[in-house]
XYZ file of C-alpha atoms in Angstrom:
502
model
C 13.078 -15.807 34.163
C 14.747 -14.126 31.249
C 12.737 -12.196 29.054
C 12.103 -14.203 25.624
C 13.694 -13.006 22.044
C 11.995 -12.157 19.253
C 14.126 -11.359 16.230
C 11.922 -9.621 13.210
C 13.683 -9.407 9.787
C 12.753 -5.467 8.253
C 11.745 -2.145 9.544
C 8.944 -1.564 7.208
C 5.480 -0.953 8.762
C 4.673 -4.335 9.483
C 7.802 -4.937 11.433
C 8.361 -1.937 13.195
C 4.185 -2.420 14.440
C 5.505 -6.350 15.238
C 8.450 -4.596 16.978
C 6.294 -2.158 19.236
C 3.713 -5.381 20.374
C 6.647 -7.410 21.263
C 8.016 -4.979 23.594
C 4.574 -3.893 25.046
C 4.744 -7.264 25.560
C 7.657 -8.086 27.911
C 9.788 -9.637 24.561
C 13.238 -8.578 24.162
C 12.992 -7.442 20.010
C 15.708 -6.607 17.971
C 15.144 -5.867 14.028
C 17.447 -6.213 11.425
C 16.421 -4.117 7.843
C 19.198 -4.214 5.321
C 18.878 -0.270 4.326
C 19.832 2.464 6.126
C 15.822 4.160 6.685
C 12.864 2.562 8.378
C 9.661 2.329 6.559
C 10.215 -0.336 3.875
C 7.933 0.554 1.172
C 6.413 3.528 3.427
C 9.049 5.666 1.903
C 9.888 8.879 0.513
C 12.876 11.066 0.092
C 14.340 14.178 -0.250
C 15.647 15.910 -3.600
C 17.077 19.962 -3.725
C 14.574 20.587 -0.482
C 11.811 18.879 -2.211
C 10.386 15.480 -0.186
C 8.857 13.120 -2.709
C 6.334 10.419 -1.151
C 6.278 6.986 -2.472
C 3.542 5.204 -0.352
C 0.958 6.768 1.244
C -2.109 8.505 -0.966
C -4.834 7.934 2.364
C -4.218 6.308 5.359
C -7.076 3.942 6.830
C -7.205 5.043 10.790
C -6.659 8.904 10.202
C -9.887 9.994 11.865
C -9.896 9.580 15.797
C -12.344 7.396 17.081
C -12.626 5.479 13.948
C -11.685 1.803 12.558
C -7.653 1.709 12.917
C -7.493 4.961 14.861
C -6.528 3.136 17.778
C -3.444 0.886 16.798
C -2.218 3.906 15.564
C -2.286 5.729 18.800
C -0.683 2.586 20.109
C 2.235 2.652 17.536
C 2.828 6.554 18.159
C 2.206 7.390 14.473
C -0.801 10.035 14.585
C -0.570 11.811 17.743
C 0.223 15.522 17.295
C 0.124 14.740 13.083
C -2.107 16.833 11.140
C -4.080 15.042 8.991
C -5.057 16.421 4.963
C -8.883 14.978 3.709
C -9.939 15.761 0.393
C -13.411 16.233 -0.841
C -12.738 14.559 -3.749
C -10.346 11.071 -4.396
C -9.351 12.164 -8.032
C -10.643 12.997 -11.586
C -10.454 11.615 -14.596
C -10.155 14.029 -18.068
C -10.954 13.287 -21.605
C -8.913 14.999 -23.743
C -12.612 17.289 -25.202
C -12.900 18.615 -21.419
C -15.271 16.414 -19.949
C -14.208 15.072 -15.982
C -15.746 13.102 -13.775
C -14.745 13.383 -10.259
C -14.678 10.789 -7.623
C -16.656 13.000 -4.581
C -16.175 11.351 -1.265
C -19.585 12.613 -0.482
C -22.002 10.003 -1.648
C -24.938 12.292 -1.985
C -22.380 14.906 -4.427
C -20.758 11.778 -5.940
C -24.618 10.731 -6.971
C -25.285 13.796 -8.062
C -22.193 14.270 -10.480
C -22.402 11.416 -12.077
C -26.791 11.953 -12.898
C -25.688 15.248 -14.236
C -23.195 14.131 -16.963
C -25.656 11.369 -18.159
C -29.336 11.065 -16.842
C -29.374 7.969 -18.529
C -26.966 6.382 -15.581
C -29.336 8.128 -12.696
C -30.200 4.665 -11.320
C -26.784 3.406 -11.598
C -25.016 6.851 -9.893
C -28.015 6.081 -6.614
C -26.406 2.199 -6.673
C -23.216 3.322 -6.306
C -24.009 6.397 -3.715
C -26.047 3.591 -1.671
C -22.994 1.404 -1.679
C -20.553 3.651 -0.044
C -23.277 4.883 2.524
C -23.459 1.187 3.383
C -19.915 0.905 4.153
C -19.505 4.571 5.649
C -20.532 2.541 9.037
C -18.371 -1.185 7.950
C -15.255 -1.588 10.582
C -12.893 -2.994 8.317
C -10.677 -3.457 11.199
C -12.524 -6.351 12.165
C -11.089 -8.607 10.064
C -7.183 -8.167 11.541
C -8.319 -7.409 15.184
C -7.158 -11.194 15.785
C -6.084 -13.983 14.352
C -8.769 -16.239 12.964
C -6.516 -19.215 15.055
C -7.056 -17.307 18.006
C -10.582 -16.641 17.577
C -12.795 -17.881 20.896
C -16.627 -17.854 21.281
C -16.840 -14.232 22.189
C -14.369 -13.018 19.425
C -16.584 -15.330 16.651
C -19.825 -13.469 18.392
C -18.545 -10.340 17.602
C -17.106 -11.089 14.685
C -20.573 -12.232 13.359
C -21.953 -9.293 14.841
C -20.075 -6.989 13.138
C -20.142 -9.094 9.859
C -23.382 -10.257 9.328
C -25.205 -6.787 8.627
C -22.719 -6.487 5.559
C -22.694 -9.608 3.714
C -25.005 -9.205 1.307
C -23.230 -5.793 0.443
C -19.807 -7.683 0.484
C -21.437 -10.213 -2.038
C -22.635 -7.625 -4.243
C -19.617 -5.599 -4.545
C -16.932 -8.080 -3.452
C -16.573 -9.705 -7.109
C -17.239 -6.972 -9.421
C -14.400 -5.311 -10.818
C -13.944 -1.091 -11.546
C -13.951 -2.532 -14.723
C -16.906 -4.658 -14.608
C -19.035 -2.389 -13.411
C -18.298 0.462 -15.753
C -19.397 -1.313 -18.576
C -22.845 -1.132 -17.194
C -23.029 2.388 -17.804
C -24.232 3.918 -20.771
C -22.715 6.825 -21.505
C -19.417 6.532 -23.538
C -17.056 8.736 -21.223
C -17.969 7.116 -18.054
C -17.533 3.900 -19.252
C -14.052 4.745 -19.826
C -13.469 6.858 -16.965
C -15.021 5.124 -14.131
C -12.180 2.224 -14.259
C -9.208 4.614 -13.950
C -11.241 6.263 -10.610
C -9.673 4.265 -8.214
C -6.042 3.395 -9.093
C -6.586 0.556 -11.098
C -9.791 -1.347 -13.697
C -9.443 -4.672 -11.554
C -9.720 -3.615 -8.460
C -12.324 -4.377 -6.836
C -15.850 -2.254 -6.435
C -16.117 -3.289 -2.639
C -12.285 -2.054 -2.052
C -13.325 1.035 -4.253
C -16.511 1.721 -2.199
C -15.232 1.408 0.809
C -12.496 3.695 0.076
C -14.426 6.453 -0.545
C -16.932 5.750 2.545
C -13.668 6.134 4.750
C -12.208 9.535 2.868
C -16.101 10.667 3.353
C -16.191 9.764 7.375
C -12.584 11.520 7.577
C -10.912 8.297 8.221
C -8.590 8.232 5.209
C -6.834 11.670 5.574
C -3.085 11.936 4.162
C -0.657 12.874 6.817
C 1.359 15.791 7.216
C 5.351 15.184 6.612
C 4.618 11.684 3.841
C 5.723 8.183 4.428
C 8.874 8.763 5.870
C 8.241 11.007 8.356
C 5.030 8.655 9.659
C 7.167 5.556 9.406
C 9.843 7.823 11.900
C 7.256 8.117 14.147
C 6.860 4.663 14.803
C 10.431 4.065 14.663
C 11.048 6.226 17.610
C 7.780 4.731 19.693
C 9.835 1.289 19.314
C 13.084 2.558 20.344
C 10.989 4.337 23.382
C 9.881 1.207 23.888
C 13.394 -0.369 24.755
C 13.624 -1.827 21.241
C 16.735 -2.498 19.006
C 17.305 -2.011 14.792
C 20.017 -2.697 13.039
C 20.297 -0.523 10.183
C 22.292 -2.071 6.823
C 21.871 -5.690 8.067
C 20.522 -7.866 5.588
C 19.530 -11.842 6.513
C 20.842 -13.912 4.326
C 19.464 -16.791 6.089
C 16.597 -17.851 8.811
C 18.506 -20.508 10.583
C 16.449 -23.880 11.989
C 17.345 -26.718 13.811
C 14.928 -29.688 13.533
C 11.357 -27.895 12.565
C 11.908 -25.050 14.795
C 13.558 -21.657 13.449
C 16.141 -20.251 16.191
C 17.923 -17.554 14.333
C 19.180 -15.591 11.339
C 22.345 -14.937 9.745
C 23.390 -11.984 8.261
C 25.076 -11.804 4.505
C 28.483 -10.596 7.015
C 28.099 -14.079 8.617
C 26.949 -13.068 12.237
C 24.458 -14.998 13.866
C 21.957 -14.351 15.813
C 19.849 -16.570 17.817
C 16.228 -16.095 19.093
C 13.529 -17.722 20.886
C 11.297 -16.400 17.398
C 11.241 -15.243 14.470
C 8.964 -13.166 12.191
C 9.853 -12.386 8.682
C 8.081 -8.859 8.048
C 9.851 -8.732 4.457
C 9.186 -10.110 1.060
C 7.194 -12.621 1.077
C 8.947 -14.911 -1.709
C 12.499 -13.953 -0.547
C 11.537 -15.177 2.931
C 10.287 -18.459 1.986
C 12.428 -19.528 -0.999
C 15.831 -18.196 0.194
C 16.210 -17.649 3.629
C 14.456 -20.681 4.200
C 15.336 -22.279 1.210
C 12.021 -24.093 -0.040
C 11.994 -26.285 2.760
C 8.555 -25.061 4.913
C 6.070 -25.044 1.948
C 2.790 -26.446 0.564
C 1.107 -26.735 -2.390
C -0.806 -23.469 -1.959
C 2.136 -21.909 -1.002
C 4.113 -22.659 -4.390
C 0.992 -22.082 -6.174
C 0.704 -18.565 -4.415
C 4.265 -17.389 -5.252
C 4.567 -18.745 -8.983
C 3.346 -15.753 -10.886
C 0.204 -16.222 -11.528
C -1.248 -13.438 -8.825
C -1.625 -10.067 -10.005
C 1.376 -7.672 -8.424
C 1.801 -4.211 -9.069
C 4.775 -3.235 -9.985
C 5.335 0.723 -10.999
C 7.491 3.630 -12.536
C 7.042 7.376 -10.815
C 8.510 10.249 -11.779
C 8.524 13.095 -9.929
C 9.161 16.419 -10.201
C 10.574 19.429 -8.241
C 8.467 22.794 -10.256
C 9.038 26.054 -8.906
C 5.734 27.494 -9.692
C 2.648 27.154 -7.088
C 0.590 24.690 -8.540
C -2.371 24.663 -5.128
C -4.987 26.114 -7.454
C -4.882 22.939 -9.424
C -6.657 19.381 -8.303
C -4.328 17.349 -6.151
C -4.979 14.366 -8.939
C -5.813 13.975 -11.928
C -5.748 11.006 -14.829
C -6.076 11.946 -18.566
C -7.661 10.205 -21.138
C -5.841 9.646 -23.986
C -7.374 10.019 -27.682
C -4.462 8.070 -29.585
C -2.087 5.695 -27.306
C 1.298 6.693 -25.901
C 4.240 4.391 -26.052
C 5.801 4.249 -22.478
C 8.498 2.187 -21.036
C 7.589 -0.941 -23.943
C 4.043 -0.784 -23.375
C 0.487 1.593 -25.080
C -0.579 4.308 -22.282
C -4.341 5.059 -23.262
C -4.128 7.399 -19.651
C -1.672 9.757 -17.627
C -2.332 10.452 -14.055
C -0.979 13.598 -12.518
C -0.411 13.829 -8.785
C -0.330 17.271 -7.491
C 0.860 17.637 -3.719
C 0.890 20.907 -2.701
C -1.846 19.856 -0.469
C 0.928 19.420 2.007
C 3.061 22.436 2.447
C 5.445 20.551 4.107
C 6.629 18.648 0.860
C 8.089 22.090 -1.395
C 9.507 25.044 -0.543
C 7.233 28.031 -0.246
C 5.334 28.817 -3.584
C 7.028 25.254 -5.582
C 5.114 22.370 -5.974
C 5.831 18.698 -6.090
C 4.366 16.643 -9.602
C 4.459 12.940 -9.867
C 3.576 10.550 -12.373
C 2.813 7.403 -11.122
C 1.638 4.385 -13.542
C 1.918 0.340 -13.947
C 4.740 -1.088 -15.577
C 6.284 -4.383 -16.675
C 9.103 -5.535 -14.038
C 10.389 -7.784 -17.045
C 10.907 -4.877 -19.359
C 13.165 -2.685 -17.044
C 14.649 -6.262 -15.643
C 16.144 -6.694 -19.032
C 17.514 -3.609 -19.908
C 18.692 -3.491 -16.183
C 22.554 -2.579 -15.884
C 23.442 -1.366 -19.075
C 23.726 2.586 -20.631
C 20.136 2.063 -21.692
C 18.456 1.987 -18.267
C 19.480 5.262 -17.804
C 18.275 6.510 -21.107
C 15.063 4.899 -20.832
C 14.359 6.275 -17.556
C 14.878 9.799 -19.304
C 13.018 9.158 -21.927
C 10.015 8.480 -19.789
C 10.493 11.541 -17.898
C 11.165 13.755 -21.249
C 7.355 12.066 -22.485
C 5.888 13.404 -18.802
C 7.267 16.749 -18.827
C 5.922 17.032 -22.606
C 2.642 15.850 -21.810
C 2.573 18.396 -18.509
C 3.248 21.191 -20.972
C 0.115 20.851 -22.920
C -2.039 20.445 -19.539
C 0.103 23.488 -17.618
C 1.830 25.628 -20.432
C 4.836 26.913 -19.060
C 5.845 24.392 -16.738
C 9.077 22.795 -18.382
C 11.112 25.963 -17.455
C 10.136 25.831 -13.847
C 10.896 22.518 -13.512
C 14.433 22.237 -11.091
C 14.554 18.549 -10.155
C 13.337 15.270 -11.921
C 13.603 11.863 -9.986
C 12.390 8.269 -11.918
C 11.672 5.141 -9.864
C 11.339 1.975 -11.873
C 10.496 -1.305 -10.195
C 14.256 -2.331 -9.954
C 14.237 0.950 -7.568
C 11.894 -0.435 -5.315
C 13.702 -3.848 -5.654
C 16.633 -2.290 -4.935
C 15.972 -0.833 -1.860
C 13.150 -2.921 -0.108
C 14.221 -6.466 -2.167
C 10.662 -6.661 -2.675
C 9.898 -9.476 -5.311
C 9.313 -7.700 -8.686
C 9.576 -4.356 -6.996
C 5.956 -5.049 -5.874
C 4.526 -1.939 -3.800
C 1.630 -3.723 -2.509
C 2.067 -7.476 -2.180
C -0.455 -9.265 -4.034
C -2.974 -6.556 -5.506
C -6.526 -6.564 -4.373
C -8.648 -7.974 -7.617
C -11.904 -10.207 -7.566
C -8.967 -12.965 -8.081
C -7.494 -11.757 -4.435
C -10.475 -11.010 -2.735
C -11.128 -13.841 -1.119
C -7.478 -13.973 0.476
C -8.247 -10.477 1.906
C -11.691 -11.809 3.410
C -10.520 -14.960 4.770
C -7.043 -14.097 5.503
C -3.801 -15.540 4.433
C -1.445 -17.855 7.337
C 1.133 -16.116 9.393
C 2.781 -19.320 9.411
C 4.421 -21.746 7.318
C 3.493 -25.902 7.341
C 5.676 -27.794 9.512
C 7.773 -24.839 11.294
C 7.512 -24.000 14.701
C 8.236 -20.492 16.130
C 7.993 -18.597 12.714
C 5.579 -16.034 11.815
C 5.021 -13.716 8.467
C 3.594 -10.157 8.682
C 3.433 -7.407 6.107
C 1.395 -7.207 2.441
C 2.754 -10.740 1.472
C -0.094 -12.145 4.012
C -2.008 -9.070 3.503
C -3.271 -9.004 -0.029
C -4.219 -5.485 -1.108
C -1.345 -3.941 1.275
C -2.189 -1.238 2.170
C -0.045 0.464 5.268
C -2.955 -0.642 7.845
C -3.253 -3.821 7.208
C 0.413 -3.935 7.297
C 0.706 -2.590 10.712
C -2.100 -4.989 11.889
C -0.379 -8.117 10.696
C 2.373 -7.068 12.805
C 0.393 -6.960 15.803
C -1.533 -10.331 14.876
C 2.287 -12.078 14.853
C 2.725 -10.552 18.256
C -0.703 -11.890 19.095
C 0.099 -15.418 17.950
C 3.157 -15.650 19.668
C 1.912 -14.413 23.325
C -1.047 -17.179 22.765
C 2.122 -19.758 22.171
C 4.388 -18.401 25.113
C 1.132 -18.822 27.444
C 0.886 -15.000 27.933
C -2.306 -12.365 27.567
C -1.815 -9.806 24.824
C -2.041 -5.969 25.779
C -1.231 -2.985 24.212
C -1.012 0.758 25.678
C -1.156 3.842 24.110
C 2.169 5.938 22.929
């Protein structure tokens, strides 16, 4: 009997992951990504010998042995990779010197936070507590398999697993960074405990267990960025007997009846499969290539706007000065607001990678701004002269602000690259230039927890992966959606799933 086709629509981490199952799986894959790189949104790239990253800042499944360690082995990505883990997440800076600095270690982090205000003692142990509770929480639990797949012995273990946490995952699940700064009393940590872990709505449980991971080693940064870890799984699939086509984008998933059975490209080929998983944007997929036809109410209602994305501007810089002294990132507090790109900046953060040699030429250093931005703003002014100025301008207000925080640095600067959301659009056709699907907020949470369907109502032989059905997207959960598509369609070709190690 021939072997069955699955066709998967980008290269990103979700689809290359999809792409590695179905061949361990005895599936003929092919995968079609309409640029010319794999990786999707797991990107970086290369400037005058410096590499700038625009993805990965920890990577869930770095430490060996631990949740997510495994797939990875499986997908080829961390064998022989060296992995970086900080001590500390980041720090946040008034402008009158005072810093608070997210420890990984909960005992430190307790510490820290007692010294700069006694007053907050009780509240520093409730937080410590909280990531000591999820230091031993296997997040990958929740993606291991399908909840539609889900027998006796999987809901048994699932409970298992589960039920020591819940009353943590209740107690930090729906509380924002936000919401829970304002219970402190001291003035400077109530404005710098939001800005501790990328964003005020996200959500304390996300935020805990992030640093319970970084403080078990399991959320190291690895050597060589995005690009070069997305190349590593690009070459496990094409070990694996798979095909990509590079600069092949699908106009089109083609159905007959209430079964999809191909794509077409935007050069009019065709190409016909036995399945079909969409492991790109999320609102591209079901709107246009499918045109509106396979859709709910819940599924209009979760693509009409009113979901928090995050959509982003970085600038980065090329400095040739050696900047490894310095903390690999920072956020300043602002005394008076900044106007940036249409909207008041009351913070700067200040990435600092020389953590990884690998990134700058010996004794330079790669800086990069990286903040929220409205998509509408640089949608509108999108095409003309003043894109290009604005970009510039945002830059210029960077490398001034860098100045005051490292004197001497505007001469030494050789290269500066700006992303704006149309950049990420651009390249990945990701709707809004979204980095991270839906973002993780007390407003997502429960979308996260109870997961979001790899299929669409009334279509057979379709499956989504990727951070559209993954809310909070980070590159793990990515990669494990990719695997649950493979897992759903082995249960509906009447075949076990395995998986081997790279």
């Amino acid at each position: 009997m021939a072997e069955k086709k699955i066709i998967i629509i980008g290269a990103g981490i979700a689809g290359l992951a999809a792409g590695c199952y179905a061949q361990m799986n005895g599936f003929q894959s092919e995968i079609f990504e309409l640029h010319n790189l794999p990786g999707g949104l797991c990107m970086a790239w290369e400037r005058k010998g410096y590499i700038f990253d625009g993805c990965i800042h920890y990577l869930f499944g770095s430490g060996a042995g631990q949740p997510f360690h495994a797939m990875w082995e499986e997908l080829g990505a961390v064998q022989n990779r060296p992995m970086i883990n900080h001590e500390e997440f980041m720090r946040v800076t008034s402008s009158d010197g005072k810093t608070l600095i997210a420890y990984c270690d909960p005992d430190r982090l307790e510490g820290h936070i007692s010294e700069i205000s006694p007053a907050d003692a009780p509240r520093a142990k409730e937080l410590a507590q909280g990531i000591r509770h999820f230091t031993k929480f296997d997040m990958s639990i929740l993606n291991k398999t399908p909840r539609s797949l889900m027998g006796m012995q999987d809901w048994q273990e699932f409970g298992s697993k589960m039920t020591p946490f819940l009353g943590v995952m209740a107690k930090w699940g729906m509380v924002s960074a936000q919401d829970y700064a304002n219970r402190f009393k001291d003035p400077f940590l109530r404005k710098a405990i939001p800005h501790i872990f990328g964003w005020p709505e996200i959500t304390m449980m996300t935020a805990v267990m992030l640093l319970a991971y970084m403080h078990n080693k399991n959320a190291g940064f690895p050597v060589g960025a995005s690009l070069e870890f997305a190349r590593a799984i690009e070459q496990r699939y094409l070990q694996l007997g798979g095909v990509i086509h590079y600069r092949s984008q699908v106009e089109k998933i083609l159905t007959e009846g209430h079964r999809a059975v191909g794509i077409r490209l935007y050069n009019d080929e065709v190409h016909r499969a036995d399945y079909i998983i969409s492991a790109a944007d999320g609102r591209s997929t079901i709107f246009d290539m499918l045109g509106g036809e396979f859709v709910n109410r819940k599924i209009k209602r979760m693509y009409d706007g009113h979901l928090p994305i995050y959509s982003l501007v970085q600038i980065s810089l090329g400095v040739a000065q050696d900047f490894s002294h310095e903390p690999h990132w920072v956020t300043y507090l602002l005394d008076q607001p900044m106007i940036i790109a249409g909207q008041k900046r009351l913070e700067i953060g200040v990435k600092n990678y020389c953590f990884d040699p690998t990134l700058a030429p010996a004794g330079k250093s790669v800086i990069e701004l990286i903040m929220p931005t409205q998509y509408s703003y640089w949608k509108n002014i999108y095409g003309h002269r003043l894109y290009d100025t604005e970009q510039t301008q945002v830059s210029d207000i960077f490398i001034d602000f860098l100045e005051k925080v490292y004197p001497g640095i505007k001469g030494s600067i050789e290269v500066v690259d700006e992303a704006t959301p149309l950049s990420y659009e651009r390249y990945t056709n990701n709707w809004q230039g979204s980095t991270c699907g839906f973002l993780m907020t007390k407003q997502t949470m429960p979308m996260s927890v109870m997961g979001v369907d790899k299929t669409l109502p009334g279509l057979q032989n379709f499956y989504m992966a990727g951070q559209w059905v993954e809310p909070g997207g980070s590159v793990s959960l990515a990669a494990a959606s990719g695997r649950n598509a493979i897992q759903l369609i082995c249960h509906a070709a009447g075949k076990p799933f395995v998986s081997t190690t790279a």
